[in-house]
Short mmCIF file of N, CA, C and O and ligand atoms in Angstrom, two decimals:
data_model
loop_
_atom_site.label_atom_id
_atom_site.label_comp_id
_atom_site.label_asym_id
_atom_site.label_seq_id
_atom_site.Cartn_x
_atom_site.Cartn_y
_atom_site.Cartn_z
N MET A 1 370.15 177.56 -257.37
CA MET A 1 368.68 177.74 -257.47
C MET A 1 368.35 178.72 -258.60
O MET A 1 368.94 179.78 -258.69
N SER A 2 367.44 178.32 -259.46
CA SER A 2 367.12 179.15 -260.63
C SER A 2 366.15 180.28 -260.24
O SER A 2 365.46 180.20 -259.24
N ASN A 3 366.14 181.32 -261.02
CA ASN A 3 365.21 182.43 -260.76
C ASN A 3 364.11 182.52 -261.81
O ASN A 3 363.48 183.54 -261.97
N ARG A 4 363.90 181.41 -262.53
CA ARG A 4 362.86 181.42 -263.56
C ARG A 4 361.87 180.28 -263.37
O ARG A 4 362.25 179.19 -262.93
N THR A 5 360.63 180.55 -263.73
CA THR A 5 359.66 179.48 -263.79
C THR A 5 358.72 179.70 -264.97
O THR A 5 358.76 180.76 -265.62
N PHE A 6 357.92 178.69 -265.23
CA PHE A 6 357.00 178.75 -266.35
C PHE A 6 355.57 178.62 -265.83
O PHE A 6 355.29 177.80 -264.95
N ALA A 7 354.69 179.46 -266.36
CA ALA A 7 353.29 179.48 -265.91
C ALA A 7 352.35 179.41 -267.10
O ALA A 7 352.70 179.86 -268.20
N ILE A 8 351.18 178.85 -266.88
CA ILE A 8 350.10 178.94 -267.87
C ILE A 8 348.84 179.43 -267.14
O ILE A 8 348.51 178.92 -266.06
N ILE A 9 348.18 180.42 -267.72
CA ILE A 9 346.81 180.73 -267.32
C ILE A 9 345.95 179.86 -268.23
O ILE A 9 345.92 180.03 -269.45
N LYS A 10 345.32 178.83 -267.62
CA LYS A 10 344.71 177.74 -268.39
C LYS A 10 343.39 178.17 -269.04
O LYS A 10 342.80 179.19 -268.66
N PRO A 11 342.89 177.35 -270.00
CA PRO A 11 341.68 177.73 -270.76
C PRO A 11 340.45 178.04 -269.90
O PRO A 11 339.64 178.89 -270.27
N ASP A 12 340.29 177.37 -268.75
CA ASP A 12 339.13 177.66 -267.90
C ASP A 12 339.18 179.10 -267.40
O ASP A 12 338.18 179.83 -267.44
N ALA A 13 340.36 179.53 -266.97
CA ALA A 13 340.51 180.88 -266.42
C ALA A 13 340.35 181.94 -267.52
O ALA A 13 339.73 182.99 -267.29
N VAL A 14 340.90 181.66 -268.70
CA VAL A 14 340.76 182.61 -269.81
C VAL A 14 339.28 182.72 -270.19
O VAL A 14 338.73 183.82 -270.32
N ARG A 15 338.61 181.56 -270.29
CA ARG A 15 337.18 181.54 -270.65
C ARG A 15 336.34 182.29 -269.63
O ARG A 15 335.37 182.96 -269.95
N ASN A 16 336.72 182.17 -268.35
CA ASN A 16 335.96 182.83 -267.28
C ASN A 16 336.26 184.32 -267.16
O ASN A 16 335.72 184.99 -266.28
N GLY A 17 337.14 184.84 -267.99
CA GLY A 17 337.47 186.27 -267.94
C GLY A 17 338.43 186.63 -266.83
O GLY A 17 338.47 187.79 -266.40
N ASP A 18 339.23 185.66 -266.36
CA ASP A 18 340.12 185.92 -265.23
C ASP A 18 341.57 186.20 -265.62
O ASP A 18 342.43 186.34 -264.74
N THR A 19 341.84 186.28 -266.92
CA THR A 19 343.24 186.47 -267.35
C THR A 19 343.86 187.71 -266.71
O THR A 19 344.96 187.65 -266.15
N GLY A 20 343.15 188.82 -266.79
CA GLY A 20 343.69 190.08 -266.27
C GLY A 20 343.92 190.03 -264.76
O GLY A 20 344.93 190.51 -264.25
N LYS A 21 342.95 189.43 -264.06
CA LYS A 21 343.07 189.35 -262.58
C LYS A 21 344.26 188.48 -262.18
O LYS A 21 344.98 188.80 -261.24
N ILE A 22 344.46 187.39 -262.91
CA ILE A 22 345.59 186.51 -262.57
C ILE A 22 346.91 187.17 -262.96
O ILE A 22 347.90 187.11 -262.22
N TYR A 23 346.93 187.86 -264.10
CA TYR A 23 348.13 188.60 -264.52
C TYR A 23 348.52 189.62 -263.44
O TYR A 23 349.68 189.77 -263.07
N ASP A 24 347.50 190.28 -262.89
CA ASP A 24 347.73 191.26 -261.82
C ASP A 24 348.30 190.57 -260.57
O ASP A 24 349.19 191.10 -259.90
N ARG A 25 347.78 189.39 -260.23
CA ARG A 25 348.31 188.63 -259.08
C ARG A 25 349.79 188.31 -259.27
O ARG A 25 350.58 188.33 -258.32
N ILE A 26 350.12 187.96 -260.52
CA ILE A 26 351.52 187.62 -260.82
C ILE A 26 352.42 188.82 -260.51
O ILE A 26 353.42 188.71 -259.81
N LEU A 27 352.01 189.98 -261.00
CA LEU A 27 352.81 191.20 -260.76
C LEU A 27 352.83 191.57 -259.29
O LEU A 27 353.89 191.87 -258.72
N LYS A 28 351.66 191.52 -258.63
CA LYS A 28 351.58 191.91 -257.22
C LYS A 28 352.36 190.94 -256.33
O LYS A 28 352.76 191.30 -255.21
N SER A 29 352.56 189.71 -256.82
CA SER A 29 353.34 188.72 -256.05
C SER A 29 354.84 188.88 -256.29
O SER A 29 355.64 188.10 -255.79
N GLY A 30 355.22 189.90 -257.07
CA GLY A 30 356.63 190.24 -257.22
C GLY A 30 357.37 189.54 -258.34
O GLY A 30 358.61 189.56 -258.36
N PHE A 31 356.64 188.94 -259.26
CA PHE A 31 357.30 188.30 -260.40
C PHE A 31 357.53 189.32 -261.51
O PHE A 31 356.67 190.17 -261.76
N ASN A 32 358.68 189.20 -262.14
CA ASN A 32 358.96 189.97 -263.35
C ASN A 32 358.56 189.10 -264.54
O ASN A 32 358.98 187.94 -264.63
N ILE A 33 357.72 189.62 -265.42
CA ILE A 33 357.27 188.84 -266.57
C ILE A 33 358.28 188.99 -267.70
O ILE A 33 358.47 190.08 -268.24
N LEU A 34 358.97 187.88 -267.99
CA LEU A 34 360.01 187.89 -269.03
C LEU A 34 359.40 187.76 -270.42
O LEU A 34 359.98 188.21 -271.40
N SER A 35 358.25 187.10 -270.47
CA SER A 35 357.54 186.96 -271.74
C SER A 35 356.14 186.43 -271.46
O SER A 35 355.93 185.73 -270.45
N ALA A 36 355.20 186.76 -272.34
CA ALA A 36 353.82 186.27 -272.21
C ALA A 36 353.17 186.27 -273.57
O ALA A 36 353.39 187.19 -274.36
N LYS A 37 352.39 185.23 -273.84
CA LYS A 37 351.62 185.26 -275.08
C LYS A 37 350.37 184.40 -274.95
O LYS A 37 350.34 183.42 -274.20
N LEU A 38 349.36 184.83 -275.71
CA LEU A 38 348.10 184.12 -275.74
C LEU A 38 348.17 183.14 -276.91
O LEU A 38 348.46 183.54 -278.04
N ILE A 39 347.93 181.86 -276.61
CA ILE A 39 348.00 180.85 -277.67
C ILE A 39 346.86 179.85 -277.49
O ILE A 39 346.23 179.81 -276.43
N LYS A 40 346.61 179.05 -278.52
CA LYS A 40 345.69 177.91 -278.38
C LYS A 40 346.51 176.67 -278.72
O LYS A 40 347.00 176.54 -279.83
N LEU A 41 346.67 175.81 -277.74
CA LEU A 41 347.46 174.60 -277.96
C LEU A 41 346.74 173.64 -278.90
O LEU A 41 345.51 173.50 -278.82
N THR A 42 347.50 172.98 -279.74
CA THR A 42 346.93 171.83 -280.45
C THR A 42 346.91 170.66 -279.47
O THR A 42 347.61 170.67 -278.45
N LEU A 43 346.11 169.64 -279.81
CA LEU A 43 346.07 168.46 -278.95
C LEU A 43 347.48 167.85 -278.84
O LEU A 43 347.91 167.47 -277.75
N SER A 44 348.20 167.82 -279.94
CA SER A 44 349.53 167.19 -279.87
C SER A 44 350.52 168.04 -279.07
O SER A 44 351.39 167.50 -278.39
N GLN A 45 350.38 169.36 -279.11
CA GLN A 45 351.23 170.20 -278.22
C GLN A 45 350.92 169.90 -276.75
O GLN A 45 351.83 169.82 -275.92
N ALA A 46 349.63 169.78 -276.43
CA ALA A 46 349.24 169.49 -275.05
C ALA A 46 349.75 168.11 -274.62
O ALA A 46 350.25 167.93 -273.50
N GLU A 47 349.68 167.15 -275.54
CA GLU A 47 350.17 165.80 -275.23
C GLU A 47 351.68 165.80 -275.00
O GLU A 47 352.18 165.12 -274.12
N GLY A 48 352.39 166.60 -275.78
CA GLY A 48 353.84 166.71 -275.60
C GLY A 48 354.19 167.38 -274.30
O GLY A 48 355.08 166.93 -273.56
N PHE A 49 353.47 168.44 -273.98
CA PHE A 49 353.75 169.18 -272.76
C PHE A 49 353.52 168.31 -271.52
O PHE A 49 354.30 168.36 -270.57
N TYR A 50 352.46 167.52 -271.54
CA TYR A 50 352.10 166.69 -270.37
C TYR A 50 352.51 165.22 -270.56
O TYR A 50 351.93 164.35 -269.91
N ALA A 51 353.52 164.97 -271.40
CA ALA A 51 353.93 163.58 -271.70
C ALA A 51 354.21 162.77 -270.44
O ALA A 51 353.94 161.57 -270.39
N VAL A 52 354.72 163.43 -269.40
CA VAL A 52 355.03 162.74 -268.15
C VAL A 52 353.78 162.09 -267.53
O VAL A 52 353.88 161.11 -266.79
N HIS A 53 352.60 162.62 -267.88
CA HIS A 53 351.35 162.07 -267.33
C HIS A 53 350.64 161.12 -268.30
O HIS A 53 349.48 160.78 -268.09
N SER A 54 351.34 160.68 -269.34
CA SER A 54 350.65 159.95 -270.41
C SER A 54 350.02 158.63 -269.96
O SER A 54 349.08 158.15 -270.59
N GLU A 55 350.53 158.07 -268.88
CA GLU A 55 349.95 156.80 -268.39
C GLU A 55 348.83 157.02 -267.37
O GLU A 55 348.21 156.07 -266.91
N ARG A 56 348.60 158.27 -266.99
CA ARG A 56 347.59 158.54 -265.96
C ARG A 56 346.19 158.46 -266.57
O ARG A 56 345.98 158.79 -267.74
N PRO A 57 345.20 158.04 -265.75
CA PRO A 57 343.84 157.88 -266.29
C PRO A 57 343.21 159.18 -266.79
O PRO A 57 342.33 159.14 -267.64
N PHE A 58 343.69 160.31 -266.29
CA PHE A 58 343.08 161.59 -266.68
C PHE A 58 343.81 162.25 -267.86
O PHE A 58 343.49 163.39 -268.21
N PHE A 59 344.76 161.54 -268.49
CA PHE A 59 345.57 162.16 -269.54
C PHE A 59 344.73 162.71 -270.70
O PHE A 59 344.94 163.83 -271.16
N GLY A 60 343.75 161.91 -271.15
CA GLY A 60 342.90 162.34 -272.28
C GLY A 60 342.09 163.57 -271.91
O GLY A 60 342.02 164.55 -272.68
N GLU A 61 341.51 163.53 -270.71
CA GLU A 61 340.71 164.67 -270.23
C GLU A 61 341.58 165.92 -270.11
O GLU A 61 341.19 167.02 -270.53
N LEU A 62 342.77 165.73 -269.56
CA LEU A 62 343.69 166.86 -269.35
C LEU A 62 344.11 167.49 -270.67
O LEU A 62 344.06 168.72 -270.83
N THR A 63 344.51 166.68 -271.62
CA THR A 63 345.02 167.24 -272.88
C THR A 63 343.89 167.83 -273.73
O THR A 63 344.10 168.83 -274.41
N GLU A 64 342.71 167.23 -273.65
CA GLU A 64 341.56 167.84 -274.36
C GLU A 64 341.21 169.19 -273.75
O GLU A 64 340.96 170.17 -274.46
N PHE A 65 341.20 169.24 -272.43
CA PHE A 65 340.92 170.51 -271.75
C PHE A 65 341.98 171.56 -272.10
O PHE A 65 341.64 172.70 -272.46
N MET A 66 343.24 171.18 -272.07
CA MET A 66 344.30 172.17 -272.31
C MET A 66 344.32 172.67 -273.74
O MET A 66 344.85 173.75 -274.01
N SER A 67 343.72 171.90 -274.66
CA SER A 67 343.66 172.35 -276.06
C SER A 67 342.26 172.84 -276.44
O SER A 67 341.96 173.04 -277.60
N SER A 68 341.43 173.10 -275.42
CA SER A 68 340.02 173.43 -275.69
C SER A 68 339.79 174.92 -275.93
O SER A 68 338.68 175.31 -276.31
N GLY A 69 340.78 175.74 -275.71
CA GLY A 69 340.58 177.18 -275.88
C GLY A 69 341.89 177.91 -275.65
O GLY A 69 342.93 177.29 -275.39
N LYS A 70 341.81 179.24 -275.71
CA LYS A 70 343.03 180.04 -275.54
C LYS A 70 343.60 179.88 -274.13
O LYS A 70 342.86 179.73 -273.16
N CYS A 71 344.91 179.95 -274.04
CA CYS A 71 345.56 180.05 -272.74
C CYS A 71 346.69 181.07 -272.86
O CYS A 71 347.07 181.45 -273.98
N MET A 72 347.18 181.54 -271.72
CA MET A 72 348.32 182.45 -271.74
C MET A 72 349.52 181.74 -271.14
O MET A 72 349.44 181.24 -270.01
N VAL A 73 350.61 181.68 -271.90
CA VAL A 73 351.85 181.09 -271.39
C VAL A 73 352.79 182.22 -270.97
O VAL A 73 352.85 183.27 -271.64
N LEU A 74 353.50 182.02 -269.86
CA LEU A 74 354.35 183.08 -269.32
C LEU A 74 355.68 182.52 -268.81
O LEU A 74 355.69 181.44 -268.19
N ALA A 75 356.74 183.26 -269.05
CA ALA A 75 358.03 182.98 -268.41
C ALA A 75 358.20 184.02 -267.31
O ALA A 75 358.10 185.23 -267.57
N LEU A 76 358.39 183.54 -266.09
CA LEU A 76 358.42 184.43 -264.93
C LEU A 76 359.78 184.40 -264.25
O LEU A 76 360.45 183.36 -264.22
N GLU A 77 360.12 185.54 -263.63
CA GLU A 77 361.41 185.66 -262.94
C GLU A 77 361.19 186.18 -261.52
O GLU A 77 360.43 187.13 -261.30
N LYS A 78 361.84 185.53 -260.58
CA LYS A 78 361.84 185.98 -259.18
C LYS A 78 362.89 185.13 -258.47
O LYS A 78 363.15 184.00 -258.90
N ASP A 79 363.46 185.60 -257.38
CA ASP A 79 364.33 184.72 -256.60
C ASP A 79 363.54 183.49 -256.20
O ASP A 79 362.40 183.60 -255.72
N ASN A 80 364.14 182.31 -256.38
CA ASN A 80 363.48 181.06 -256.01
C ASN A 80 362.11 180.91 -256.70
O ASN A 80 361.11 180.55 -256.07
N ALA A 81 362.11 181.20 -257.98
CA ALA A 81 360.86 181.35 -258.73
C ALA A 81 359.95 180.13 -258.70
O ALA A 81 358.74 180.26 -258.55
N VAL A 82 360.53 178.93 -258.84
CA VAL A 82 359.69 177.73 -258.92
C VAL A 82 358.88 177.58 -257.63
O VAL A 82 357.65 177.44 -257.66
N LEU A 83 359.56 177.63 -256.50
CA LEU A 83 358.88 177.46 -255.21
C LEU A 83 357.91 178.62 -254.94
O LEU A 83 356.78 178.42 -254.49
N GLU A 84 358.35 179.84 -255.24
CA GLU A 84 357.51 181.02 -254.99
C GLU A 84 356.22 180.97 -255.81
O GLU A 84 355.14 181.30 -255.32
N TRP A 85 356.33 180.52 -257.08
CA TRP A 85 355.12 180.45 -257.92
C TRP A 85 354.21 179.32 -257.45
O TRP A 85 353.00 179.46 -257.42
N ARG A 86 354.80 178.18 -257.04
CA ARG A 86 353.96 177.09 -256.51
C ARG A 86 353.22 177.57 -255.26
O ARG A 86 352.06 177.22 -255.05
N LYS A 87 353.87 178.37 -254.44
CA LYS A 87 353.19 178.91 -253.24
C LYS A 87 352.07 179.87 -253.63
O LYS A 87 351.01 179.90 -253.01
N THR A 88 352.30 180.64 -254.67
CA THR A 88 351.32 181.63 -255.11
C THR A 88 350.08 180.96 -255.72
O THR A 88 348.96 181.44 -255.55
N ILE A 89 350.29 179.82 -256.41
CA ILE A 89 349.13 179.17 -257.06
C ILE A 89 348.38 178.23 -256.13
O ILE A 89 347.19 178.05 -256.27
N GLY A 90 349.05 177.61 -255.17
CA GLY A 90 348.38 176.70 -254.23
C GLY A 90 348.30 175.27 -254.74
O GLY A 90 348.79 174.94 -255.83
N ALA A 91 347.64 174.42 -253.96
CA ALA A 91 347.59 172.98 -254.23
C ALA A 91 346.86 172.69 -255.54
O ALA A 91 345.97 173.45 -255.96
N THR A 92 347.20 171.54 -256.15
CA THR A 92 346.59 171.12 -257.43
C THR A 92 345.07 171.11 -257.35
O THR A 92 344.38 171.60 -258.25
N ASN A 93 344.56 170.54 -256.25
CA ASN A 93 343.10 170.49 -256.04
C ASN A 93 342.66 171.75 -255.28
O ASN A 93 343.10 171.96 -254.15
N PRO A 94 341.81 172.57 -255.88
CA PRO A 94 341.46 173.85 -255.21
C PRO A 94 340.83 173.67 -253.82
O PRO A 94 340.94 174.55 -252.98
N ILE A 95 340.23 172.50 -253.58
CA ILE A 95 339.66 172.24 -252.24
C ILE A 95 340.77 172.25 -251.19
O ILE A 95 340.55 172.62 -250.03
N GLU A 96 341.97 171.84 -251.62
CA GLU A 96 343.10 171.76 -250.68
C GLU A 96 343.99 173.01 -250.73
O GLU A 96 344.96 173.11 -249.98
N ALA A 97 343.66 173.96 -251.59
CA ALA A 97 344.51 175.14 -251.75
C ALA A 97 344.30 176.13 -250.60
O ALA A 97 343.19 176.32 -250.12
N ASP A 98 345.40 176.74 -250.16
CA ASP A 98 345.32 177.73 -249.07
C ASP A 98 344.56 178.98 -249.49
O ASP A 98 344.54 179.34 -250.67
N GLU A 99 343.99 179.64 -248.48
CA GLU A 99 343.33 180.94 -248.71
C GLU A 99 344.31 181.90 -249.38
O GLU A 99 345.50 181.93 -249.02
N GLY A 100 343.80 182.67 -250.33
CA GLY A 100 344.63 183.70 -250.96
C GLY A 100 345.44 183.20 -252.13
O GLY A 100 346.08 183.99 -252.82
N THR A 101 345.43 181.88 -252.37
CA THR A 101 346.16 181.37 -253.54
C THR A 101 345.29 181.50 -254.80
O THR A 101 344.06 181.61 -254.70
N ILE A 102 345.94 181.48 -255.94
CA ILE A 102 345.22 181.65 -257.21
C ILE A 102 344.23 180.50 -257.43
O ILE A 102 343.09 180.72 -257.84
N ARG A 103 344.67 179.28 -257.16
CA ARG A 103 343.75 178.15 -257.37
C ARG A 103 342.57 178.21 -256.41
O ARG A 103 341.44 177.85 -256.77
N LYS A 104 342.79 178.65 -255.19
CA LYS A 104 341.67 178.79 -254.25
C LYS A 104 340.64 179.77 -254.80
O LYS A 104 339.43 179.55 -254.71
N ASP A 105 341.13 180.85 -255.40
CA ASP A 105 340.23 181.92 -255.83
C ASP A 105 339.66 181.75 -257.24
O ASP A 105 338.60 182.31 -257.53
N PHE A 106 340.35 180.99 -258.10
CA PHE A 106 339.91 180.95 -259.50
C PHE A 106 339.64 179.55 -260.04
O PHE A 106 339.01 179.42 -261.09
N ALA A 107 340.14 178.49 -259.39
CA ALA A 107 339.97 177.14 -259.93
C ALA A 107 338.62 176.56 -259.53
O ALA A 107 338.08 176.90 -258.47
N THR A 108 338.11 175.68 -260.39
CA THR A 108 336.82 175.07 -260.08
C THR A 108 336.93 173.58 -259.75
O THR A 108 336.04 173.03 -259.11
N SER A 109 337.98 172.92 -260.19
CA SER A 109 338.14 171.49 -259.92
C SER A 109 339.60 171.10 -260.05
O SER A 109 340.42 171.91 -260.50
N VAL A 110 339.92 169.86 -259.70
CA VAL A 110 341.32 169.41 -259.80
C VAL A 110 341.79 169.41 -261.25
O VAL A 110 342.96 169.65 -261.54
N GLY A 111 340.88 169.17 -262.17
CA GLY A 111 341.25 169.17 -263.59
C GLY A 111 341.33 170.58 -264.14
O GLY A 111 342.30 170.96 -264.79
N GLU A 112 340.29 171.37 -263.87
CA GLU A 112 340.23 172.75 -264.39
C GLU A 112 340.68 173.68 -263.28
O GLU A 112 339.86 174.27 -262.56
N ASN A 113 341.99 173.77 -263.13
CA ASN A 113 342.53 174.45 -261.95
C ASN A 113 343.28 175.75 -262.26
O ASN A 113 344.20 176.13 -261.54
N ALA A 114 342.86 176.40 -263.30
CA ALA A 114 343.18 177.82 -263.58
C ALA A 114 344.61 178.12 -264.02
O ALA A 114 344.82 178.95 -264.89
N VAL A 115 345.59 177.48 -263.38
CA VAL A 115 346.98 177.83 -263.67
C VAL A 115 347.90 176.61 -263.59
O VAL A 115 347.61 175.64 -262.89
N HIS A 116 349.02 176.74 -264.29
CA HIS A 116 350.10 175.75 -264.22
C HIS A 116 351.32 176.40 -263.62
O HIS A 116 351.56 177.59 -263.81
N GLY A 117 352.13 175.61 -262.93
CA GLY A 117 353.44 176.07 -262.48
C GLY A 117 354.43 174.93 -262.56
O GLY A 117 354.11 173.78 -262.20
N SER A 118 355.63 175.21 -263.03
CA SER A 118 356.68 174.18 -263.10
C SER A 118 356.95 173.62 -261.71
O SER A 118 356.83 174.33 -260.71
N ASP A 119 357.36 172.33 -261.66
CA ASP A 119 357.61 171.72 -260.36
C ASP A 119 359.09 171.58 -260.02
O ASP A 119 359.44 171.09 -258.95
N SER A 120 359.98 172.00 -260.92
CA SER A 120 361.42 171.96 -260.63
C SER A 120 362.13 172.94 -261.55
O SER A 120 361.58 173.33 -262.60
N ASP A 121 363.36 173.30 -261.18
CA ASP A 121 364.15 174.20 -262.03
C ASP A 121 364.39 173.56 -263.40
O ASP A 121 364.33 174.22 -264.44
N GLU A 122 364.65 172.26 -263.38
CA GLU A 122 364.92 171.55 -264.64
C GLU A 122 363.70 171.62 -265.56
O GLU A 122 363.82 171.94 -266.75
N ASN A 123 362.53 171.34 -265.00
CA ASN A 123 361.32 171.39 -265.83
C ASN A 123 360.97 172.82 -266.24
O ASN A 123 360.42 173.03 -267.33
N ALA A 124 361.28 173.80 -265.40
CA ALA A 124 361.04 175.20 -265.79
C ALA A 124 361.80 175.54 -267.07
O ALA A 124 361.26 176.13 -268.00
N THR A 125 363.06 175.12 -267.12
CA THR A 125 363.88 175.38 -268.31
C THR A 125 363.30 174.68 -269.54
O THR A 125 363.16 175.28 -270.62
N ILE A 126 362.91 173.42 -269.37
CA ILE A 126 362.34 172.66 -270.48
C ILE A 126 361.03 173.30 -270.95
O ILE A 126 360.79 173.48 -272.14
N GLU A 127 360.18 173.67 -269.99
CA GLU A 127 358.85 174.19 -270.32
C GLU A 127 358.94 175.57 -270.97
O GLU A 127 358.20 175.88 -271.91
N ILE A 128 359.83 176.43 -270.47
CA ILE A 128 360.00 177.76 -271.09
C ILE A 128 360.43 177.57 -272.55
O ILE A 128 359.88 178.20 -273.45
N SER A 129 361.36 176.65 -272.77
CA SER A 129 361.83 176.51 -274.16
C SER A 129 360.84 175.74 -275.04
O SER A 129 360.95 175.78 -276.27
N TYR A 130 359.84 175.10 -274.43
CA TYR A 130 358.78 174.44 -275.22
C TYR A 130 357.92 175.51 -275.91
O TYR A 130 357.37 175.27 -276.98
N PHE A 131 357.80 176.67 -275.29
CA PHE A 131 356.89 177.71 -275.81
C PHE A 131 357.57 178.99 -276.27
O PHE A 131 356.96 179.77 -277.00
N PHE A 132 358.79 179.26 -275.81
CA PHE A 132 359.44 180.54 -276.15
C PHE A 132 360.80 180.30 -276.78
O PHE A 132 361.56 179.44 -276.33
N THR A 133 361.11 181.11 -277.79
CA THR A 133 362.48 181.12 -278.31
C THR A 133 363.31 182.05 -277.42
O THR A 133 362.75 182.88 -276.68
N GLY A 134 364.62 181.93 -277.51
CA GLY A 134 365.50 182.76 -276.68
C GLY A 134 365.24 184.24 -276.87
O GLY A 134 365.23 185.01 -275.89
N SER A 135 364.97 184.66 -278.09
CA SER A 135 364.78 186.09 -278.35
C SER A 135 363.45 186.62 -277.82
O SER A 135 363.24 187.83 -277.74
N GLU A 136 362.55 185.73 -277.46
CA GLU A 136 361.26 186.18 -276.89
C GLU A 136 361.38 186.45 -275.38
O GLU A 136 360.45 186.98 -274.78
N ILE A 137 362.46 186.04 -274.77
CA ILE A 137 362.68 186.27 -273.34
C ILE A 137 363.33 187.64 -273.17
O ILE A 137 364.45 187.86 -273.62
N ILE A 138 362.61 188.56 -272.52
CA ILE A 138 363.05 189.96 -272.44
C ILE A 138 363.62 190.21 -271.05
O ILE A 138 362.88 190.28 -270.07
N GLN A 139 364.94 190.34 -270.97
CA GLN A 139 365.58 190.36 -269.66
C GLN A 139 365.86 191.73 -269.08
O GLN A 139 365.88 191.90 -267.88
N ASN A 140 366.10 192.71 -269.93
CA ASN A 140 366.66 193.94 -269.39
C ASN A 140 365.81 195.18 -269.56
O ASN A 140 366.31 196.24 -269.88
N SER A 141 364.52 195.05 -269.38
CA SER A 141 363.71 196.27 -269.41
C SER A 141 362.45 196.04 -268.60
O SER A 141 362.17 194.95 -268.15
P1 GDP B 201 350.27 170.44 -260.77
O1 GDP B 201 351.77 170.35 -260.87
O2 GDP B 201 349.81 171.06 -259.47
O3 GDP B 201 349.63 171.12 -261.97
O4 GDP B 201 349.70 168.94 -260.72
P2 GDP B 201 350.13 167.59 -261.45
O5 GDP B 201 351.48 167.73 -262.11
O6 GDP B 201 349.93 166.47 -260.48
O7 GDP B 201 349.01 167.41 -262.58
C1 GDP B 201 349.07 168.17 -263.77
C2 GDP B 201 347.68 168.62 -264.11
O8 GDP B 201 346.89 167.47 -264.40
C3 GDP B 201 346.92 169.32 -262.99
O9 GDP B 201 347.23 170.68 -262.87
C4 GDP B 201 345.49 169.11 -263.41
O10 GDP B 201 345.09 170.05 -264.42
C5 GDP B 201 345.54 167.72 -264.03
N1 GDP B 201 345.12 166.71 -263.08
C6 GDP B 201 345.77 166.23 -261.98
N2 GDP B 201 345.04 165.30 -261.34
C7 GDP B 201 343.88 165.19 -262.06
C8 GDP B 201 342.71 164.39 -261.92
O11 GDP B 201 342.57 163.59 -260.99
N3 GDP B 201 341.73 164.57 -262.88
C9 GDP B 201 341.86 165.43 -263.92
N4 GDP B 201 340.88 165.56 -264.82
N5 GDP B 201 342.95 166.20 -264.07
C10 GDP B 201 343.94 166.08 -263.16
#
């Protein structure tokens, strides 16, 4: 079981001024932040990142939204990180998200749902390396 996952504070949350509050939730939930940066995805970066959803009807909406403004990408560390972060963010649709989860508190719709979390250890590794070089991952401080 891996101890790393990949997170995004999505453009809706950054636009709404929630970056700091979500960053605080990450720390209070016991994650060690290995790296973080504020970026604006190009449409083609968003299409590459979400390639697995390319046949879905919402693909255009999703990739336009994800490239519509600044977002914060993060590499996170914790025991059982993938599952722990998915529990911290809650269900994809905020209506179905549990009380106290980030999506319950900050998401407005299934599309604009404030945060991303990897769904497997394999994808966490792929997603971290999509945005971070090895030297940007800070392990020992
Ligand atoms: P996640 O792993 O919880 O983020 O959910 P998925 O992997 O199923 O979907 C990826 C992302 O696509 C979600 O976080 C949403 O931003 C978006 N998405 C999923 N379903 C819909 C939908 O029905 N409409 C729109 N506009 N976006 C969606």
